[in-house]
Amino acid sequence: MTIIDNDLLSIQEARILAENAYEAQKLLAAFSQEKLDVIVESMADELEQHTQALAMMSHDETDYGDWQHKLIKNEFVCGFARRALRGMRCVGIIGEDREKQTKDVGVPVGVIVALCPATSPVSTTIYKALIAIKSGNAIVFSPHPRAKKTISKTLDIMIEAAQKHGLPEGALSYLHTVASSGTVELMEHKEVSLILNTGVPGMLDAASKSGKPLIYGGAGNGPAFIERTADIQQAAKDIIASKTFDYGVVSAAGQSIVVDGCIAGEVKSALQSNGAYFMSDDEASTLGSLLFHSDGKPNHDLIGIPAVKIARKAGFSVPDNTTVLVAARKYVSEFDPYSREKLCPVLGFYIEPDWMHACEKCIELLLSDRCGHTLVIHSKDEDVITQFALKKPVGRVLVNTPAAFGSMGATTNLFPSMTLGSGSAGKGFTSDNVSPMNLIYLRKVGYGVRGVESMDAEVFNKDTPAAKVVEPVSSGDFSSNSLQAVHRILKEAIGEL
């Protein structure tokens, strides 16, 4: 009998992929921006022929969301996001100040390990591959086990198209034997420079322990605040459009509504007119007990399915036109399931007496999962909007827009992205809408513009006649007077410190 150890196979494959990617990236690093752009365009062009098939495949494999909405995300990446990448310079000379005589050189970080969620497997995989190659990096994917076939198919299409246009073999690859041990081996491999984790919290601790820089687009738990000056009808439409898109699997979609007390009745009516069903206490209690398992992990049977189906699973019926289920709450608690991220069309509903109390409630909600992602405020009062923007522990604040679409840059002018960092408010080192610019570092170039003789006056502001700017001098031109001047300046500087 033959015994196959998938863990060992996955670890060995991870090592091979990381080493191959490292060698391929050496070649890729010599490519011009124009050549990289040709490869990126070829990948997106080919994928445009498969966006619907991949959307349907991802839904069939994962049972999450609505395939038609997944198609929208796929087309968004291959179209709108791709166009945003055009003309962007990421490698080589990407910035120059002729007056100050400085330049910025974009340098790829090297080999990237990518993890993608089962909730948006196609669009996230496409986006990460495009921005990695655009910025001259090699990238190795560890497919999510629940979406392995879909992610693998998506990558196979891109790899074939890219290699036809000159992408070095190994620069874009993925684990075929998927196991957590192989993913950990990838992240810890000495040739890997960066980890790009979108929506895979189960691998977050391992990523953090790897010692590698981490970009994390993770849990949302973002509230939507409706302030008294808001367009209430539009706010209700925006919140429900966001939360029902792909049946709530988008992390930025919003998890709770916080309402200014004086307009609570109008808001409730507006939500109900758009299909919101306010659960009774008993219904909310029953559903709440099903949203998460006893170990705190989400119940995957309720992720990304319609509100009517969720109610049926909880044992109560709702009208057929129900879009979201709403639970009225008073307090935020780690033990309250409605205070947490819910990747389905279910919302908590909080009423506060004024915007200041609402501000505190939003902070409580954001800190309850400690992965500050996105907050939405519906208001016409710029002072209140500013206060919310200044005080919230969150990666992005959206104003008067559906969160799911505004966060990814579809209804705002944020950079079009499928990886939304949570940064210092959560995990990872950036709160940006992640772009190719997050996958490079800048090499600074500065030309000499003053000689040592002029440093006394210009750099240290000494009361000596300003010296004329001179050309840089070579080490062979240093006189004893010049050296003495340097020593004196350094001695005075140390004294000042």
Tab-separated table of N, CA and C in Angstrom, residues 2 8 53 63-64 169 174 186 204 223 230 232 239 241 266 296 309 323 326 339 360 436 473 479 491 495:
chain	number	residue	atom	x	y	z
A	2	THR	N	0.560	2.179	-0.872
A	2	THR	CA	1.316	3.421	-0.956
A	2	THR	C	0.645	4.494	-0.104
A	8	LEU	N	4.158	16.698	3.364
A	8	LEU	CA	5.537	16.679	2.876
A	8	LEU	C	5.602	17.091	1.404
A	53	ALA	N	-17.444	32.307	-17.220
A	53	ALA	CA	-17.226	30.893	-16.894
A	53	ALA	C	-16.561	30.755	-15.529
A	63	ASP	N	-20.058	27.612	-3.220
A	63	ASP	CA	-21.425	27.852	-2.726
A	63	ASP	C	-21.567	29.223	-2.074
A	64	TYR	N	-20.661	30.144	-2.350
A	64	TYR	CA	-20.727	31.484	-1.788
A	64	TYR	C	-21.229	32.487	-2.824
A	169	GLU	N	9.414	31.581	-16.917
A	169	GLU	CA	8.773	30.457	-16.241
A	169	GLU	C	9.090	30.505	-14.753
A	174	TYR	N	1.735	28.500	-8.606
A	174	TYR	CA	0.871	28.216	-7.463
A	174	TYR	C	1.103	26.801	-6.964
A	186	LEU	N	6.089	28.268	2.326
A	186	LEU	CA	6.215	29.359	1.356
A	186	LEU	C	6.493	30.678	2.058
A	204	LEU	N	-3.235	34.139	9.259
A	204	LEU	CA	-2.692	35.432	9.669
A	204	LEU	C	-1.592	35.291	10.717
A	223	PRO	N	-19.080	49.794	10.406
A	223	PRO	CA	-20.436	50.312	10.552
A	223	PRO	C	-20.751	51.368	9.498
A	230	ALA	N	-28.435	63.596	6.610
A	230	ALA	CA	-28.265	62.706	5.448
A	230	ALA	C	-29.507	62.673	4.567
A	232	ILE	N	-31.852	60.411	3.651
A	232	ILE	CA	-32.189	59.134	4.297
A	232	ILE	C	-32.555	58.062	3.285
A	239	ILE	N	-26.897	51.397	1.594
A	239	ILE	CA	-26.525	50.380	2.580
A	239	ILE	C	-27.021	49.001	2.150
A	241	ALA	N	-27.862	48.072	-0.989
A	241	ALA	CA	-27.164	47.669	-2.216
A	241	ALA	C	-25.798	47.093	-1.891
A	266	GLU	N	-37.605	57.395	10.548
A	266	GLU	CA	-37.528	57.567	9.094
A	266	GLU	C	-36.563	56.567	8.472
A	296	GLY	N	-16.155	30.162	18.023
A	296	GLY	CA	-16.043	31.526	17.527
A	296	GLY	C	-15.893	31.652	16.025
A	309	LYS	N	-33.200	32.650	2.591
A	309	LYS	CA	-32.656	31.331	2.933
A	309	LYS	C	-32.119	31.309	4.361
A	323	THR	N	-34.532	41.592	1.567
A	323	THR	CA	-33.154	41.739	1.078
A	323	THR	C	-32.118	41.546	2.178
A	326	VAL	N	-32.340	42.434	9.841
A	326	VAL	CA	-31.795	43.462	10.737
A	326	VAL	C	-32.143	43.117	12.180
A	339	SER	N	-22.307	42.061	16.793
A	339	SER	CA	-21.218	43.027	16.898
A	339	SER	C	-20.028	42.632	16.035
A	360	GLU	N	-18.729	57.271	19.164
A	360	GLU	CA	-18.195	56.311	20.130
A	360	GLU	C	-18.673	54.894	19.820
A	436	PRO	N	0.173	48.449	-7.381
A	436	PRO	CA	1.561	48.046	-7.645
A	436	PRO	C	2.578	48.863	-6.856
A	473	VAL	N	33.019	67.811	-5.622
A	473	VAL	CA	34.456	67.604	-5.756
A	473	VAL	C	34.774	66.154	-5.519
A	479	SER	N	41.490	69.574	-0.102
A	479	SER	CA	42.694	70.194	0.469
A	479	SER	C	42.664	70.009	1.971
A	491	LYS	N	32.148	68.597	14.268
A	491	LYS	CA	32.342	68.776	15.700
A	491	LYS	C	31.261	69.691	16.260
A	495	GLY	N	28.198	68.832	18.862
A	495	GLY	CA	27.986	69.683	20.048
A	495	GLY	C	26.556	70.130	20.176
